[in-house]
Amino acid sequence: MEDKRIELKKIIMDTRTLPTLPGVINKLNALSENDKASVQEMAKIVASDQVLSARILRLANSPSYGFYRVSTISNAMILLGVNVVKSLALSSSIFAIMEKNSIGLWEHSLGVGVAANLLARKLGLPECEEIATAALLHDIGKVIISLKCVEAEQEILRLVRERQIYIREAEREVIDTDHAEIGGWLSKSWYLPEKLSEPIACHHDVASSQNHRIKTSVVHVADVLVKASGFGNSGDRYVPEIQQVAWNTLKLDQGIMADLVDTLEDKLVEVRNFSLEMMAE
Amino acid sequence: MQKIPLMLAKAGMVLARDVFRGDSPTGMPVCGKDTQLTDALITRLDQMDVQSVYVEGHPVWEEGQRSFDELLGELDLRFEKCRENPLNAMLYDIYKAHLTKSMGGEGGRQTD
Ligand SMILES: [Fe+2]
Ligand SMILES: [Fe+2]
């Protein structure tokens, strides 16, 4: 059984056919390790990619992110912070990979990104932008399954329909792994930091998260919320259980959740419009 | 409570939230909640660049919009597999209350 999984991992992660992040993301990631990297240097790298610049300015000016009237990349970086711009750069590349694939999944991912951001801010957590980025990427494994295992994907979808089980249960049955684990593999092959790869890999099993359990919990709860809301299409029609360990880790209570649902539902209306706009581009 | 574009606001509707200039939630509100809209007031809000307002109840129906019962039915279906879990049961109640409120049912008024 274990061999089959390793074999499949090889096929799935065959780098020759794996979606790659644009070189500009790798350059940005490399720069972040280096403290001397100035905002100007980063801005230059981003500005060298016209499509990316346009997307970043658009995202920076979108009401979903709550910032307005940013007209240059360096202003975007000064105003939003370098990390935000990196997240935005990353998410717009993810969008490029996802949009061809599935609008429903893109909307689900965008919704979970927004929900995670709201929750993280509400709880006063550090690194909200990283959490939002991990949330945006959390189901990237589903994209890989649909790119690399076309037949298996059909079988998975059939099982989900016929037996009314969760997509992850069907994945385990058909390919002996699931989209969370695959997302973890992919984020390693993209050299994403562990604070992103762990929440992606553990968002359906928070207890298995070792070093970034708070971030993982936020992504898990945000995923449940967006499914509860019925926004987008994750492939699951049923809301999964809120894992107690995530609830306890974040010290959630009914009041926090009720406030969050009110804010989130408001935001999701904007997210829908924003997503339609991006589709129309 | 329903969020509607100012274009669709009509005299007689009642604001469910404070209105801010240019939709930015900073500074002083230009018009308080519980105010009943008049044609003159709507024109003034328009001149102040207000794009949308929150009003009591659910006065605007778009074509193809689902009814409260349909939405509640969909909510029930989504929660079918997890209602036993107490945390999910709580989340269900929160969503049901939200739905009731946003569709202008009981609890439509915000107290704060
Ligand atoms: Fe997932
Ligand atoms: Fe998800």
mmCIF file with all atom_site columns, N, CA, C and O and ligand atoms in Angstrom, chain A residues 108 138-140 142 167-168 171 179-180 200 203-204 223 227 234 236, ligand 1:
data_model
loop_
_atom_site.group_PDB
_atom_site.id
_atom_site.type_symbol
_atom_site.label_atom_id
_atom_site.label_alt_id
_atom_site.label_comp_id
_atom_site.label_asym_id
_atom_site.label_entity_id
_atom_site.label_seq_id
_atom_site.pdbx_PDB_ins_code
_atom_site.Cartn_x
_atom_site.Cartn_y
_atom_site.Cartn_z
_atom_site.occupancy
_atom_site.B_iso_or_equiv
_atom_site.pdbx_formal_charge
_atom_site.auth_seq_id
_atom_site.auth_comp_id
_atom_site.auth_asym_id
_atom_site.auth_atom_id
_atom_site.pdbx_PDB_model_num
ATOM   1  N  N  . HIS A 1 108 ? -14.000 29.203 -3.916 1.00 0.00 ? 108 HIS A N  1
ATOM   2  C  CA . HIS A 1 108 ? -13.878 28.600 -2.582 1.00 0.00 ? 108 HIS A CA 1
ATOM   3  C  C  . HIS A 1 108 ? -12.559 29.044 -1.948 1.00 0.00 ? 108 HIS A C  1
ATOM   4  O  O  . HIS A 1 108 ? -12.530 29.476 -0.791 1.00 0.00 ? 108 HIS A O  1
ATOM   5  N  N  . HIS A 1 138 ? -4.873  26.429 0.229  1.00 0.00 ? 138 HIS A N  1
ATOM   6  C  CA . HIS A 1 138 ? -5.064  25.187 0.990  1.00 0.00 ? 138 HIS A CA 1
ATOM   7  C  C  . HIS A 1 138 ? -5.530  24.008 0.127  1.00 0.00 ? 138 HIS A C  1
ATOM   8  O  O  . HIS A 1 138 ? -5.181  22.879 0.406  1.00 0.00 ? 138 HIS A O  1
ATOM   9  N  N  . ASP A 1 139 ? -6.307  24.259 -0.922 1.00 0.00 ? 139 ASP A N  1
ATOM   10 C  CA . ASP A 1 139 ? -6.823  23.153 -1.733 1.00 0.00 ? 139 ASP A CA 1
ATOM   11 C  C  . ASP A 1 139 ? -6.081  22.995 -3.057 1.00 0.00 ? 139 ASP A C  1
ATOM   12 O  O  . ASP A 1 139 ? -6.596  22.370 -3.992 1.00 0.00 ? 139 ASP A O  1
ATOM   13 N  N  . ILE A 1 140 ? -4.881  23.532 -3.142 1.00 0.00 ? 140 ILE A N  1
ATOM   14 C  CA . ILE A 1 140 ? -4.118  23.477 -4.396 1.00 0.00 ? 140 ILE A CA 1
ATOM   15 C  C  . ILE A 1 140 ? -3.893  22.018 -4.829 1.00 0.00 ? 140 ILE A C  1
ATOM   16 O  O  . ILE A 1 140 ? -3.778  21.732 -6.019 1.00 0.00 ? 140 ILE A O  1
ATOM   17 N  N  . LYS A 1 142 ? -6.042  19.769 -4.977 1.00 0.00 ? 142 LYS A N  1
ATOM   18 C  CA . LYS A 1 142 ? -7.153  19.350 -5.843 1.00 0.00 ? 142 LYS A CA 1
ATOM   19 C  C  . LYS A 1 142 ? -6.849  19.686 -7.297 1.00 0.00 ? 142 LYS A C  1
ATOM   20 O  O  . LYS A 1 142 ? -7.237  18.951 -8.213 1.00 0.00 ? 142 LYS A O  1
ATOM   21 N  N  . ILE A 1 167 ? -15.024 14.446 -0.103 1.00 0.00 ? 167 ILE A N  1
ATOM   22 C  CA . ILE A 1 167 ? -14.081 14.284 -1.210 1.00 0.00 ? 167 ILE A CA 1
ATOM   23 C  C  . ILE A 1 167 ? -12.771 13.663 -0.708 1.00 0.00 ? 167 ILE A C  1
ATOM   24 O  O  . ILE A 1 167 ? -12.155 12.841 -1.380 1.00 0.00 ? 167 ILE A O  1
ATOM   25 N  N  . ARG A 1 168 ? -12.376 14.022 0.517  1.00 0.00 ? 168 ARG A N  1
ATOM   26 C  CA . ARG A 1 168 ? -11.114 13.514 1.041  1.00 0.00 ? 168 ARG A CA 1
ATOM   27 C  C  . ARG A 1 168 ? -11.186 12.012 1.298  1.00 0.00 ? 168 ARG A C  1
ATOM   28 O  O  . ARG A 1 168 ? -10.208 11.284 1.076  1.00 0.00 ? 168 ARG A O  1
ATOM   29 N  N  . GLU A 1 171 ? -10.846 10.400 -2.047 1.00 0.00 ? 171 GLU A N  1
ATOM   30 C  CA . GLU A 1 171 ? -9.454  10.471 -2.512 1.00 0.00 ? 171 GLU A CA 1
ATOM   31 C  C  . GLU A 1 171 ? -8.611  9.371  -1.858 1.00 0.00 ? 171 GLU A C  1
ATOM   32 O  O  . GLU A 1 171 ? -7.851  8.667  -2.523 1.00 0.00 ? 171 GLU A O  1
ATOM   33 N  N  . HIS A 1 179 ? -5.834  15.443 -1.144 1.00 0.00 ? 179 HIS A N  1
ATOM   34 C  CA . HIS A 1 179 ? -5.387  16.716 -1.717 1.00 0.00 ? 179 HIS A CA 1
ATOM   35 C  C  . HIS A 1 179 ? -4.566  17.530 -0.719 1.00 0.00 ? 179 HIS A C  1
ATOM   36 O  O  . HIS A 1 179 ? -3.728  18.332 -1.120 1.00 0.00 ? 179 HIS A O  1
ATOM   37 N  N  . ALA A 1 180 ? -4.794  17.308 0.594  1.00 0.00 ? 180 ALA A N  1
ATOM   38 C  CA . ALA A 1 180 ? -4.025  18.065 1.582  1.00 0.00 ? 180 ALA A CA 1
ATOM   39 C  C  . ALA A 1 180 ? -2.556  17.618 1.550  1.00 0.00 ? 180 ALA A C  1
ATOM   40 O  O  . ALA A 1 180 ? -1.636  18.442 1.498  1.00 0.00 ? 180 ALA A O  1
ATOM   41 N  N  . ILE A 1 200 ? -1.329  23.926 4.801  1.00 0.00 ? 200 ILE A N  1
ATOM   42 C  CA . ILE A 1 200 ? -1.886  23.316 3.590  1.00 0.00 ? 200 ILE A CA 1
ATOM   43 C  C  . ILE A 1 200 ? -1.995  21.801 3.789  1.00 0.00 ? 200 ILE A C  1
ATOM   44 O  O  . ILE A 1 200 ? -3.036  21.194 3.537  1.00 0.00 ? 200 ILE A O  1
ATOM   45 N  N  . HIS A 1 203 ? -4.723  20.840 6.843  1.00 0.00 ? 203 HIS A N  1
ATOM   46 C  CA . HIS A 1 203 ? -5.976  21.571 7.081  1.00 0.00 ? 203 HIS A CA 1
ATOM   47 C  C  . HIS A 1 203 ? -7.172  20.660 7.352  1.00 0.00 ? 203 HIS A C  1
ATOM   48 O  O  . HIS A 1 203 ? -8.181  21.123 7.870  1.00 0.00 ? 203 HIS A O  1
ATOM   49 N  N  . HIS A 1 204 ? -7.068  19.361 7.020  1.00 0.00 ? 204 HIS A N  1
ATOM   50 C  CA . HIS A 1 204 ? -8.158  18.443 7.373  1.00 0.00 ? 204 HIS A CA 1
ATOM   51 C  C  . HIS A 1 204 ? -7.832  17.593 8.590  1.00 0.00 ? 204 HIS A C  1
ATOM   52 O  O  . HIS A 1 204 ? -8.626  16.734 8.981  1.00 0.00 ? 204 HIS A O  1
ATOM   53 N  N  . ASP A 1 223 ? -12.073 27.135 6.303  1.00 0.00 ? 223 ASP A N  1
ATOM   54 C  CA . ASP A 1 223 ? -12.595 26.194 5.299  1.00 0.00 ? 223 ASP A CA 1
ATOM   55 C  C  . ASP A 1 223 ? -14.003 25.736 5.694  1.00 0.00 ? 223 ASP A C  1
ATOM   56 O  O  . ASP A 1 223 ? -14.922 25.726 4.863  1.00 0.00 ? 223 ASP A O  1
ATOM   57 N  N  . LYS A 1 227 ? -17.574 26.616 3.645  1.00 0.00 ? 227 LYS A N  1
ATOM   58 C  CA . LYS A 1 227 ? -18.468 25.527 3.219  1.00 0.00 ? 227 LYS A CA 1
ATOM   59 C  C  . LYS A 1 227 ? -19.848 25.701 3.848  1.00 0.00 ? 227 LYS A C  1
ATOM   60 O  O  . LYS A 1 227 ? -20.866 25.435 3.219  1.00 0.00 ? 227 LYS A O  1
ATOM   61 N  N  . SER A 1 234 ? -16.191 23.759 -3.432 1.00 0.00 ? 234 SER A N  1
ATOM   62 C  CA . SER A 1 234 ? -14.967 23.060 -3.060 1.00 0.00 ? 234 SER A CA 1
ATOM   63 C  C  . SER A 1 234 ? -14.992 21.623 -3.562 1.00 0.00 ? 234 SER A C  1
ATOM   64 O  O  . SER A 1 234 ? -13.989 20.923 -3.507 1.00 0.00 ? 234 SER A O  1
ATOM   65 N  N  . ASP A 1 236 ? -17.069 19.543 -2.110 1.00 0.00 ? 236 ASP A N  1
ATOM   66 C  CA . ASP A 1 236 ? -17.822 18.926 -1.015 1.00 0.00 ? 236 ASP A CA 1
ATOM   67 C  C  . ASP A 1 236 ? -19.148 19.664 -0.860 1.00 0.00 ? 236 ASP A C  1
ATOM   68 O  O  . ASP A 1 236 ? -19.159 20.882 -0.734 1.00 0.00 ? 236 ASP A O  1
HETATM 69 FE FE . FE  C 2 .   ? -9.454  20.727 1.615  1.00 0.00 ? 1   FE  C FE 1
#
